Amino acid sequence: MSANSSPRAQRMAMLAASSATAQQATEPAASTEPSYICTSVTATTVESFLAEIQEAAASGVDIIELRLDFLTDFDPEQHLEKIIKACPLPYIVTYRPVWEGGKYEGPEPERLAVLKMAALMGAPYVDVEFKASPYFFADPHEVPLSTKVILSYHDFKQTPDAAVLNKLATAMRQAGADIVKLAAMANDIGDAARMLDLLRNKDGPMIALSMGERGQIVRLLAAKYGGHLTFAAMSPERASAPGQPDIGRLAGLFNYRKQSAATKVFGIIGNPVAQSKSPLIHNTAFQHIGFDGVYVPLLVDDLERFLAAFKDYDDFAGFSVTIPHKEAALRAAKDVDPVAAQIGAVNTLIRQADGSFKGYNTDWEAAISAIERGLAGVAGGAAAAAAAAAKNAGTPAAESPLKGRTVVVIGAGGAGRALAFGAAARGARVLIANRSRDRADALAAALAAQYGSAAAAAVSYEDLAGGRVVGDVLANSTSVGMAPNTEESPVPAAVAGQFKVVFDAVYNPLWTRLLLDAKAGGATPVDGLQMFVGQALEQFRLFTGGSEPPAELMERTVEESMGVKK
């Protein structure tokens, strides 16, 4: 080794020699390495820190991150060895300074000395900030090769563009990183695509993370794309970074350890999506039938921008689409199912062989069947309603209890259009109330063009709220009343009781303020769970290429998650 070579070059040469000697016998190829689940210990006193280590070890993770910077009573000489010996699992020693988002405010030489001390004590990993790497590697012989050095970079404001990210990754590798870690805030879900691109094109072990809800998919899909690890919290309220999932959901619901490059990705596109039960119902069903797919929440601000960002991700095979993107989904689809085209809204996108998407609408049959059962006084849960919807698909208007009834639809968006066209197809007269009157007028005109001038009309939202609109069925297609705004209702309580049947497309909570008011007023309430499960069953068939969905399991799973008792 040249005496003039830099400390970084010396470290790299040492690593290269070690790797050649080992002939990769102890280090699997990157493509076959597992992706680990790591959780962070962030207690503030040594005593509680030691207890939290044991809790972390029992939580089901593979690696524990020791965030020493959170400790307020930490004395390295007295406590470091004790903390390290308390770890029954592989661990990462992190001593993050405030200038990189951590808690440590002391001198840099002392901080870096602690990390080197941990390495000499046998730490499997130490996390060193990229900016500090020249000082940490000043003498490469101070850091044993048995310790993997994670060089990390964090941007808490934004995600750099692809060129900057790739340049950073290359520089970090050249600086002596055994593992490159890049974490950046996602201000749009398209930012997550750039982080996944890093993983797809990596040239060595890498941790790539998008912070924030818009970037959560990077954390959930790191195993599929070959990330060295992902971080998870021991419980939802203990997340150490924005968008961090909890261990139970990551390992169980999102099947993290069984993801592979072949795993197909599906998701719910909407804003908001945090409250959606779609990941729960679809992942449970996928795992039940052994389908190699994972279903994730996708917080999307602009549908066109999202699809453009992920246009090269052929394994993103299909999406459920919810508020406010159902009409945009219609425009995004190259091919559209005739029913969806007639309705003018799409709630399902399926990727075709050429990379384009075909749009479907699975809302309308599920919703209309639930309303029909309410009018007919038929008992039964969501699975029964969904079965009825499948059986009654294409039911002639003459056979429907909606024939000759007046249905008042609140909302003229995608779900409202599905309800309105479905009711009109069954022979009902449809009245549309929407806060934006021009959208109500447009929907009424579309219905009249299809079913005749007497089939539909727009009404004033103020007239509806004032009790001046008369009908048999009131159907809310808006998000008013959805958690967390559970005390809101689209109409006053007195108005809800004026109808025979009141349907609410909102299913979380199951008993919305609208349905409670309707029941108190003597109307028959029909909850949105019946529509939700019904449309999900048909989506499941589309996602899996025709597999029969486990209907009762899907219904029971959602009901149990909502505390519904039968």
JSON list of N, CA and C in Angstrom, two decimals, residues 114-182:
[
{"chain": "A", "resi": 114, "resn": "VAL", "atom": "N", "xyz": [-16.53, 8.03, 20.39]},
{"chain": "A", "resi": 114, "resn": "VAL", "atom": "CA", "xyz": [-17.48, 7.04, 20.91]},
{"chain": "A", "resi": 114, "resn": "VAL", "atom": "C", "xyz": [-17.82, 6.01, 19.84]},
{"chain": "A", "resi": 115, "resn": "LEU", "atom": "N", "xyz": [-18.02, 6.46, 18.60]},
{"chain": "A", "resi": 115, "resn": "LEU", "atom": "CA", "xyz": [-18.33, 5.54, 17.52]},
{"chain": "A", "resi": 115, "resn": "LEU", "atom": "C", "xyz": [-17.16, 4.59, 17.25]},
{"chain": "A", "resi": 116, "resn": "LYS", "atom": "N", "xyz": [-15.95, 5.10, 17.30]},
{"chain": "A", "resi": 116, "resn": "LYS", "atom": "CA", "xyz": [-14.78, 4.24, 17.11]},
{"chain": "A", "resi": 116, "resn": "LYS", "atom": "C", "xyz": [-14.63, 3.26, 18.27]},
{"chain": "A", "resi": 117, "resn": "MET", "atom": "N", "xyz": [-14.94, 3.74, 19.48]},
{"chain": "A", "resi": 117, "resn": "MET", "atom": "CA", "xyz": [-14.90, 2.88, 20.65]},
{"chain": "A", "resi": 117, "resn": "MET", "atom": "C", "xyz": [-15.89, 1.73, 20.50]},
{"chain": "A", "resi": 118, "resn": "ALA", "atom": "N", "xyz": [-17.08, 2.04, 19.99]},
{"chain": "A", "resi": 118, "resn": "ALA", "atom": "CA", "xyz": [-18.09, 1.01, 19.78]},
{"chain": "A", "resi": 118, "resn": "ALA", "atom": "C", "xyz": [-17.61, -0.02, 18.76]},
{"chain": "A", "resi": 119, "resn": "ALA", "atom": "N", "xyz": [-16.95, 0.46, 17.70]},
{"chain": "A", "resi": 119, "resn": "ALA", "atom": "CA", "xyz": [-16.43, -0.46, 16.70]},
{"chain": "A", "resi": 119, "resn": "ALA", "atom": "C", "xyz": [-15.38, -1.39, 17.31]},
{"chain": "A", "resi": 120, "resn": "LEU", "atom": "N", "xyz": [-14.51, -0.84, 18.13]},
{"chain": "A", "resi": 120, "resn": "LEU", "atom": "CA", "xyz": [-13.49, -1.65, 18.78]},
{"chain": "A", "resi": 120, "resn": "LEU", "atom": "C", "xyz": [-14.08, -2.64, 19.77]},
{"chain": "A", "resi": 121, "resn": "MET", "atom": "N", "xyz": [-15.25, -2.33, 20.30]},
{"chain": "A", "resi": 121, "resn": "MET", "atom": "CA", "xyz": [-15.95, -3.24, 21.21]},
{"chain": "A", "resi": 121, "resn": "MET", "atom": "C", "xyz": [-16.72, -4.33, 20.46]},
{"chain": "A", "resi": 122, "resn": "GLY", "atom": "N", "xyz": [-16.68, -4.26, 19.12]},
{"chain": "A", "resi": 122, "resn": "GLY", "atom": "CA", "xyz": [-17.32, -5.32, 18.34]},
{"chain": "A", "resi": 122, "resn": "GLY", "atom": "C", "xyz": [-18.66, -4.97, 17.73]},
{"chain": "A", "resi": 123, "resn": "ALA", "atom": "N", "xyz": [-19.01, -3.69, 17.67]},
{"chain": "A", "resi": 123, "resn": "ALA", "atom": "CA", "xyz": [-20.30, -3.31, 17.09]},
{"chain": "A", "resi": 123, "resn": "ALA", "atom": "C", "xyz": [-20.39, -3.81, 15.64]},
{"chain": "A", "resi": 124, "resn": "PRO", "atom": "N", "xyz": [-21.47, -4.47, 15.28]},
{"chain": "A", "resi": 124, "resn": "PRO", "atom": "CA", "xyz": [-21.63, -4.94, 13.90]},
{"chain": "A", "resi": 124, "resn": "PRO", "atom": "C", "xyz": [-21.73, -3.78, 12.91]},
{"chain": "A", "resi": 125, "resn": "TYR", "atom": "N", "xyz": [-22.36, -2.68, 13.34]},
{"chain": "A", "resi": 125, "resn": "TYR", "atom": "CA", "xyz": [-22.54, -1.50, 12.49]},
{"chain": "A", "resi": 125, "resn": "TYR", "atom": "C", "xyz": [-22.32, -0.24, 13.31]},
{"chain": "A", "resi": 126, "resn": "VAL", "atom": "N", "xyz": [-21.74, 0.78, 12.69]},
{"chain": "A", "resi": 126, "resn": "VAL", "atom": "CA", "xyz": [-21.80, 2.14, 13.23]},
{"chain": "A", "resi": 126, "resn": "VAL", "atom": "C", "xyz": [-22.30, 3.04, 12.11]},
{"chain": "A", "resi": 127, "resn": "ASP", "atom": "N", "xyz": [-23.11, 4.02, 12.48]},
{"chain": "A", "resi": 127, "resn": "ASP", "atom": "CA", "xyz": [-23.67, 4.98, 11.52]},
{"chain": "A", "resi": 127, "resn": "ASP", "atom": "C", "xyz": [-22.89, 6.29, 11.66]},
{"chain": "A", "resi": 128, "resn": "VAL", "atom": "N", "xyz": [-22.27, 6.70, 10.57]},
{"chain": "A", "resi": 128, "resn": "VAL", "atom": "CA", "xyz": [-21.46, 7.92, 10.55]},
{"chain": "A", "resi": 128, "resn": "VAL", "atom": "C", "xyz": [-22.00, 8.85, 9.48]},
{"chain": "A", "resi": 129, "resn": "GLU", "atom": "N", "xyz": [-22.19, 10.10, 9.82]},
{"chain": "A", "resi": 129, "resn": "GLU", "atom": "CA", "xyz": [-22.69, 11.08, 8.85]},
{"chain": "A", "resi": 129, "resn": "GLU", "atom": "C", "xyz": [-21.64, 11.29, 7.75]},
{"chain": "A", "resi": 130, "resn": "PHE", "atom": "N", "xyz": [-22.10, 11.34, 6.52]},
{"chain": "A", "resi": 130, "resn": "PHE", "atom": "CA", "xyz": [-21.20, 11.50, 5.38]},
{"chain": "A", "resi": 130, "resn": "PHE", "atom": "C", "xyz": [-20.29, 12.70, 5.55]},
{"chain": "A", "resi": 131, "resn": "LYS", "atom": "N", "xyz": [-20.84, 13.81, 6.08]},
{"chain": "A", "resi": 131, "resn": "LYS", "atom": "CA", "xyz": [-20.03, 15.01, 6.27]},
{"chain": "A", "resi": 131, "resn": "LYS", "atom": "C", "xyz": [-18.88, 14.78, 7.25]},
{"chain": "A", "resi": 132, "resn": "ALA", "atom": "N", "xyz": [-19.06, 13.84, 8.15]},
{"chain": "A", "resi": 132, "resn": "ALA", "atom": "CA", "xyz": [-18.03, 13.57, 9.16]},
{"chain": "A", "resi": 132, "resn": "ALA", "atom": "C", "xyz": [-17.06, 12.48, 8.74]},
{"chain": "A", "resi": 133, "resn": "SER", "atom": "N", "xyz": [-17.27, 11.88, 7.57]},
{"chain": "A", "resi": 133, "resn": "SER", "atom": "CA", "xyz": [-16.45, 10.73, 7.18]},
{"chain": "A", "resi": 133, "resn": "SER", "atom": "C", "xyz": [-14.95, 11.03, 7.06]},
{"chain": "A", "resi": 134, "resn": "PRO", "atom": "N", "xyz": [-14.53, 12.22, 6.58]},
{"chain": "A", "resi": 134, "resn": "PRO", "atom": "CA", "xyz": [-13.08, 12.46, 6.51]},
{"chain": "A", "resi": 134, "resn": "PRO", "atom": "C", "xyz": [-12.41, 12.40, 7.88]},
{"chain": "A", "resi": 135, "resn": "TYR", "atom": "N", "xyz": [-13.12, 12.83, 8.90]},
{"chain": "A", "resi": 135, "resn": "TYR", "atom": "CA", "xyz": [-12.56, 12.83, 10.25]},
{"chain": "A", "resi": 135, "resn": "TYR", "atom": "C", "xyz": [-12.64, 11.44, 10.87]},
{"chain": "A", "resi": 136, "resn": "PHE", "atom": "N", "xyz": [-13.73, 10.74, 10.59]},
{"chain": "A", "resi": 136, "resn": "PHE", "atom": "CA", "xyz": [-13.89, 9.39, 11.14]},
{"chain": "A", "resi": 136, "resn": "PHE", "atom": "C", "xyz": [-12.85, 8.44, 10.55]},
{"chain": "A", "resi": 137, "resn": "PHE", "atom": "N", "xyz": [-12.55, 8.61, 9.25]},
{"chain": "A", "resi": 137, "resn": "PHE", "atom": "CA", "xyz": [-11.60, 7.73, 8.57]},
{"chain": "A", "resi": 137, "resn": "PHE", "atom": "C", "xyz": [-10.18, 8.32, 8.54]},
{"chain": "A", "resi": 138, "resn": "ALA", "atom": "N", "xyz": [-9.91, 9.30, 9.40]},
{"chain": "A", "resi": 138, "resn": "ALA", "atom": "CA", "xyz": [-8.57, 9.92, 9.40]},
{"chain": "A", "resi": 138, "resn": "ALA", "atom": "C", "xyz": [-7.48, 8.87, 9.54]},
{"chain": "A", "resi": 139, "resn": "ASP", "atom": "N", "xyz": [-7.73, 7.89, 10.38]},
{"chain": "A", "resi": 139, "resn": "ASP", "atom": "CA", "xyz": [-6.83, 6.73, 10.49]},
{"chain": "A", "resi": 139, "resn": "ASP", "atom": "C", "xyz": [-7.69, 5.49, 10.31]},
{"chain": "A", "resi": 140, "resn": "PRO", "atom": "N", "xyz": [-7.71, 4.91, 9.12]},
{"chain": "A", "resi": 140, "resn": "PRO", "atom": "CA", "xyz": [-8.60, 3.78, 8.85]},
{"chain": "A", "resi": 140, "resn": "PRO", "atom": "C", "xyz": [-8.33, 2.57, 9.73]},
{"chain": "A", "resi": 141, "resn": "HIS", "atom": "N", "xyz": [-7.13, 2.47, 10.28]},
{"chain": "A", "resi": 141, "resn": "HIS", "atom": "CA", "xyz": [-6.80, 1.32, 11.13]},
{"chain": "A", "resi": 141, "resn": "HIS", "atom": "C", "xyz": [-7.51, 1.38, 12.47]},
{"chain": "A", "resi": 142, "resn": "GLU", "atom": "N", "xyz": [-8.10, 2.54, 12.81]},
{"chain": "A", "resi": 142, "resn": "GLU", "atom": "CA", "xyz": [-8.84, 2.66, 14.07]},
{"chain": "A", "resi": 142, "resn": "GLU", "atom": "C", "xyz": [-10.22, 2.02, 13.99]},
{"chain": "A", "resi": 143, "resn": "VAL", "atom": "N", "xyz": [-10.64, 1.67, 12.78]},
{"chain": "A", "resi": 143, "resn": "VAL", "atom": "CA", "xyz": [-11.98, 1.09, 12.59]},
{"chain": "A", "resi": 143, "resn": "VAL", "atom": "C", "xyz": [-11.82, -0.33, 12.05]},
{"chain": "A", "resi": 144, "resn": "PRO", "atom": "N", "xyz": [-12.07, -1.33, 12.87]},
{"chain": "A", "resi": 144, "resn": "PRO", "atom": "CA", "xyz": [-11.90, -2.71, 12.41]},
{"chain": "A", "resi": 144, "resn": "PRO", "atom": "C", "xyz": [-12.82, -3.04, 11.24]},
{"chain": "A", "resi": 145, "resn": "LEU", "atom": "N", "xyz": [-12.33, -3.87, 10.33]},
{"chain": "A", "resi": 145, "resn": "LEU", "atom": "CA", "xyz": [-13.12, -4.22, 9.16]},
{"chain": "A", "resi": 145, "resn": "LEU", "atom": "C", "xyz": [-14.34, -5.06, 9.53]},
{"chain": "A", "resi": 146, "resn": "SER", "atom": "N", "xyz": [-14.34, -5.64, 10.70]},
{"chain": "A", "resi": 146, "resn": "SER", "atom": "CA", "xyz": [-15.50, -6.43, 11.13]},
{"chain": "A", "resi": 146, "resn": "SER", "atom": "C", "xyz": [-16.72, -5.56, 11.39]},
{"chain": "A", "resi": 147, "resn": "THR", "atom": "N", "xyz": [-16.50, -4.27, 11.59]},
{"chain": "A", "resi": 147, "resn": "THR", "atom": "CA", "xyz": [-17.61, -3.33, 11.77]},
{"chain": "A", "resi": 147, "resn": "THR", "atom": "C", "xyz": [-17.98, -2.72, 10.43]},
{"chain": "A", "resi": 148, "resn": "LYS", "atom": "N", "xyz": [-19.23, -2.88, 10.05]},
{"chain": "A", "resi": 148, "resn": "LYS", "atom": "CA", "xyz": [-19.72, -2.28, 8.82]},
{"chain": "A", "resi": 148, "resn": "LYS", "atom": "C", "xyz": [-20.04, -0.80, 9.08]},
{"chain": "A", "resi": 149, "resn": "VAL", "atom": "N", "xyz": [-19.44, 0.06, 8.30]},
{"chain": "A", "resi": 149, "resn": "VAL", "atom": "CA", "xyz": [-19.67, 1.50, 8.45]},
{"chain": "A", "resi": 149, "resn": "VAL", "atom": "C", "xyz": [-20.79, 1.95, 7.52]},
{"chain": "A", "resi": 150, "resn": "ILE", "atom": "N", "xyz": [-21.86, 2.46, 8.13]},
{"chain": "A", "resi": 150, "resn": "ILE", "atom": "CA", "xyz": [-22.96, 3.05, 7.37]},
{"chain": "A", "resi": 150, "resn": "ILE", "atom": "C", "xyz": [-22.68, 4.54, 7.25]},
{"chain": "A", "resi": 151, "resn": "LEU", "atom": "N", "xyz": [-22.42, 5.02, 6.06]},
{"chain": "A", "resi": 151, "resn": "LEU", "atom": "CA", "xyz": [-22.32, 6.46, 5.86]},
{"chain": "A", "resi": 151, "resn": "LEU", "atom": "C", "xyz": [-23.70, 6.98, 5.49]},
{"chain": "A", "resi": 152, "resn": "SER", "atom": "N", "xyz": [-24.16, 7.99, 6.23]},
{"chain": "A", "resi": 152, "resn": "SER", "atom": "CA", "xyz": [-25.55, 8.43, 6.07]},
{"chain": "A", "resi": 152, "resn": "SER", "atom": "C", "xyz": [-25.64, 9.90, 5.67]},
{"chain": "A", "resi": 153, "resn": "TYR", "atom": "N", "xyz": [-26.71, 10.17, 4.93]},
{"chain": "A", "resi": 153, "resn": "TYR", "atom": "CA", "xyz": [-27.03, 11.53, 4.49]},
{"chain": "A", "resi": 153, "resn": "TYR", "atom": "C", "xyz": [-28.52, 11.73, 4.66]},
{"chain": "A", "resi": 154, "resn": "HIS", "atom": "N", "xyz": [-28.91, 12.86, 5.27]},
{"chain": "A", "resi": 154, "resn": "HIS", "atom": "CA", "xyz": [-30.32, 13.15, 5.52]},
{"chain": "A", "resi": 154, "resn": "HIS", "atom": "C", "xyz": [-30.66, 14.54, 4.98]},
{"chain": "A", "resi": 155, "resn": "ASP", "atom": "N", "xyz": [-31.80, 14.62, 4.30]},
{"chain": "A", "resi": 155, "resn": "ASP", "atom": "CA", "xyz": [-32.35, 15.91, 3.89]},
{"chain": "A", "resi": 155, "resn": "ASP", "atom": "C", "xyz": [-33.78, 15.96, 4.41]},
{"chain": "A", "resi": 156, "resn": "PHE", "atom": "N", "xyz": [-34.01, 16.79, 5.42]},
{"chain": "A", "resi": 156, "resn": "PHE", "atom": "CA", "xyz": [-35.30, 16.83, 6.08]},
{"chain": "A", "resi": 156, "resn": "PHE", "atom": "C", "xyz": [-36.29, 17.80, 5.42]},
{"chain": "A", "resi": 157, "resn": "LYS", "atom": "N", "xyz": [-35.87, 18.43, 4.33]},
{"chain": "A", "resi": 157, "resn": "LYS", "atom": "CA", "xyz": [-36.75, 19.39, 3.66]},
{"chain": "A", "resi": 157, "resn": "LYS", "atom": "C", "xyz": [-37.27, 18.90, 2.32]},
{"chain": "A", "resi": 158, "resn": "GLN", "atom": "N", "xyz": [-36.46, 18.15, 1.59]},
{"chain": "A", "resi": 158, "resn": "GLN", "atom": "CA", "xyz": [-36.84, 17.78, 0.23]},
{"chain": "A", "resi": 158, "resn": "GLN", "atom": "C", "xyz": [-36.06, 16.55, -0.21]},
{"chain": "A", "resi": 159, "resn": "THR", "atom": "N", "xyz": [-36.41, 16.05, -1.39]},
{"chain": "A", "resi": 159, "resn": "THR", "atom": "CA", "xyz": [-35.66, 14.97, -2.02]},
{"chain": "A", "resi": 159, "resn": "THR", "atom": "C", "xyz": [-34.86, 15.55, -3.17]},
{"chain": "A", "resi": 160, "resn": "PRO", "atom": "N", "xyz": [-33.54, 15.45, -3.14]},
{"chain": "A", "resi": 160, "resn": "PRO", "atom": "CA", "xyz": [-32.73, 15.96, -4.25]},
{"chain": "A", "resi": 160, "resn": "PRO", "atom": "C", "xyz": [-33.10, 15.27, -5.56]},
{"chain": "A", "resi": 161, "resn": "ASP", "atom": "N", "xyz": [-32.72, 15.89, -6.68]},
{"chain": "A", "resi": 161, "resn": "ASP", "atom": "CA", "xyz": [-33.03, 15.25, -7.95]},
{"chain": "A", "resi": 161, "resn": "ASP", "atom": "C", "xyz": [-32.14, 14.03, -8.15]},
{"chain": "A", "resi": 162, "resn": "ALA", "atom": "N", "xyz": [-32.46, 13.24, -9.17]},
{"chain": "A", "resi": 162, "resn": "ALA", "atom": "CA", "xyz": [-31.80, 11.95, -9.37]},
{"chain": "A", "resi": 162, "resn": "ALA", "atom": "C", "xyz": [-30.29, 12.09, -9.54]},
{"chain": "A", "resi": 163, "resn": "ALA", "atom": "N", "xyz": [-29.86, 13.10, -10.27]},
{"chain": "A", "resi": 163, "resn": "ALA", "atom": "CA", "xyz": [-28.43, 13.27, -10.51]},
{"chain": "A", "resi": 163, "resn": "ALA", "atom": "C", "xyz": [-27.68, 13.52, -9.21]},
{"chain": "A", "resi": 164, "resn": "VAL", "atom": "N", "xyz": [-28.26, 14.34, -8.34]},
{"chain": "A", "resi": 164, "resn": "VAL", "atom": "CA", "xyz": [-27.62, 14.64, -7.05]},
{"chain": "A", "resi": 164, "resn": "VAL", "atom": "C", "xyz": [-27.58, 13.39, -6.18]},
{"chain": "A", "resi": 165, "resn": "LEU", "atom": "N", "xyz": [-28.68, 12.64, -6.14]},
{"chain": "A", "resi": 165, "resn": "LEU", "atom": "CA", "xyz": [-28.72, 11.43, -5.33]},
{"chain": "A", "resi": 165, "resn": "LEU", "atom": "C", "xyz": [-27.68, 10.42, -5.80]},
{"chain": "A", "resi": 166, "resn": "ASN", "atom": "N", "xyz": [-27.58, 10.22, -7.10]},
{"chain": "A", "resi": 166, "resn": "ASN", "atom": "CA", "xyz": [-26.60, 9.27, -7.62]},
{"chain": "A", "resi": 166, "resn": "ASN", "atom": "C", "xyz": [-25.17, 9.72, -7.35]},
{"chain": "A", "resi": 167, "resn": "LYS", "atom": "N", "xyz": [-24.94, 11.02, -7.46]},
{"chain": "A", "resi": 167, "resn": "LYS", "atom": "CA", "xyz": [-23.61, 11.56, -7.16]},
{"chain": "A", "resi": 167, "resn": "LYS", "atom": "C", "xyz": [-23.26, 11.36, -5.70]},
{"chain": "A", "resi": 168, "resn": "LEU", "atom": "N", "xyz": [-24.24, 11.59, -4.82]},
{"chain": "A", "resi": 168, "resn": "LEU", "atom": "CA", "xyz": [-24.02, 11.38, -3.39]},
{"chain": "A", "resi": 168, "resn": "LEU", "atom": "C", "xyz": [-23.69, 9.92, -3.10]},
{"chain": "A", "resi": 169, "resn": "ALA", "atom": "N", "xyz": [-24.47, 9.01, -3.67]},
{"chain": "A", "resi": 169, "resn": "ALA", "atom": "CA", "xyz": [-24.26, 7.59, -3.41]},
{"chain": "A", "resi": 169, "resn": "ALA", "atom": "C", "xyz": [-22.86, 7.15, -3.85]},
{"chain": "A", "resi": 170, "resn": "THR", "atom": "N", "xyz": [-22.44, 7.64, -5.02]},
{"chain": "A", "resi": 170, "resn": "THR", "atom": "CA", "xyz": [-21.10, 7.30, -5.51]},
{"chain": "A", "resi": 170, "resn": "THR", "atom": "C", "xyz": [-20.02, 7.86, -4.60]},
{"chain": "A", "resi": 171, "resn": "ALA", "atom": "N", "xyz": [-20.17, 9.11, -4.19]},
{"chain": "A", "resi": 171, "resn": "ALA", "atom": "CA", "xyz": [-19.18, 9.74, -3.31]},
{"chain": "A", "resi": 171, "resn": "ALA", "atom": "C", "xyz": [-19.11, 9.03, -1.96]},
{"chain": "A", "resi": 172, "resn": "MET", "atom": "N", "xyz": [-20.23, 8.61, -1.44]},
{"chain": "A", "resi": 172, "resn": "MET", "atom": "CA", "xyz": [-20.25, 7.93, -0.14]},
{"chain": "A", "resi": 172, "resn": "MET", "atom": "C", "xyz": [-19.57, 6.57, -0.25]},
{"chain": "A", "resi": 173, "resn": "ARG", "atom": "N", "xyz": [-19.79, 5.88, -1.36]},
{"chain": "A", "resi": 173, "resn": "ARG", "atom": "CA", "xyz": [-19.14, 4.59, -1.56]},
{"chain": "A", "resi": 173, "resn": "ARG", "atom": "C", "xyz": [-17.63, 4.80, -1.66]},
{"chain": "A", "resi": 174, "resn": "GLN", "atom": "N", "xyz": [-17.22, 5.82, -2.38]},
{"chain": "A", "resi": 174, "resn": "GLN", "atom": "CA", "xyz": [-15.79, 6.10, -2.54]},
{"chain": "A", "resi": 174, "resn": "GLN", "atom": "C", "xyz": [-15.14, 6.56, -1.24]},
{"chain": "A", "resi": 175, "resn": "ALA", "atom": "N", "xyz": [-15.94, 7.13, -0.35]},
{"chain": "A", "resi": 175, "resn": "ALA", "atom": "CA", "xyz": [-15.41, 7.60, 0.92]},
{"chain": "A", "resi": 175, "resn": "ALA", "atom": "C", "xyz": [-15.15, 6.47, 1.91]},
{"chain": "A", "resi": 176, "resn": "GLY", "atom": "N", "xyz": [-15.57, 5.27, 1.55]},
{"chain": "A", "resi": 176, "resn": "GLY", "atom": "CA", "xyz": [-15.30, 4.13, 2.42]},
{"chain": "A", "resi": 176, "resn": "GLY", "atom": "C", "xyz": [-16.52, 3.49, 3.03]},
{"chain": "A", "resi": 177, "resn": "ALA", "atom": "N", "xyz": [-17.71, 3.84, 2.56]},
{"chain": "A", "resi": 177, "resn": "ALA", "atom": "CA", "xyz": [-18.93, 3.27, 3.13]},
{"chain": "A", "resi": 177, "resn": "ALA", "atom": "C", "xyz": [-19.05, 1.79, 2.79]},
{"chain": "A", "resi": 178, "resn": "ASP", "atom": "N", "xyz": [-19.31, 1.00, 3.80]},
{"chain": "A", "resi": 178, "resn": "ASP", "atom": "CA", "xyz": [-19.72, -0.39, 3.55]},
{"chain": "A", "resi": 178, "resn": "ASP", "atom": "C", "xyz": [-21.18, -0.41, 3.11]},
{"chain": "A", "resi": 179, "resn": "ILE", "atom": "N", "xyz": [-21.96, 0.48, 3.71]},
{"chain": "A", "resi": 179, "resn": "ILE", "atom": "CA", "xyz": [-23.38, 0.60, 3.39]},
{"chain": "A", "resi": 179, "resn": "ILE", "atom": "C", "xyz": [-23.69, 2.08, 3.23]},
{"chain": "A", "resi": 180, "resn": "VAL", "atom": "N", "xyz": [-24.34, 2.43, 2.14]},
{"chain": "A", "resi": 180, "resn": "VAL", "atom": "CA", "xyz": [-24.76, 3.81, 1.90]},
{"chain": "A", "resi": 180, "resn": "VAL", "atom": "C", "xyz": [-26.18, 3.98, 2.41]},
{"chain": "A", "resi": 181, "resn": "LYS", "atom": "N", "xyz": [-26.40, 5.06, 3.18]},
{"chain": "A", "resi": 181, "resn": "LYS", "atom": "CA", "xyz": [-27.75, 5.36, 3.66]},
{"chain": "A", "resi": 181, "resn": "LYS", "atom": "C", "xyz": [-28.14, 6.77, 3.20]},
{"chain": "A", "resi": 182, "resn": "LEU", "atom": "N", "xyz": [-29.25, 6.85, 2.46]},
{"chain": "A", "resi": 182, "resn": "LEU", "atom": "CA", "xyz": [-29.78, 8.13, 2.01]},
{"chain": "A", "resi": 182, "resn": "LEU", "atom": "C", "xyz": [-31.23, 8.24, 2.46]}
]
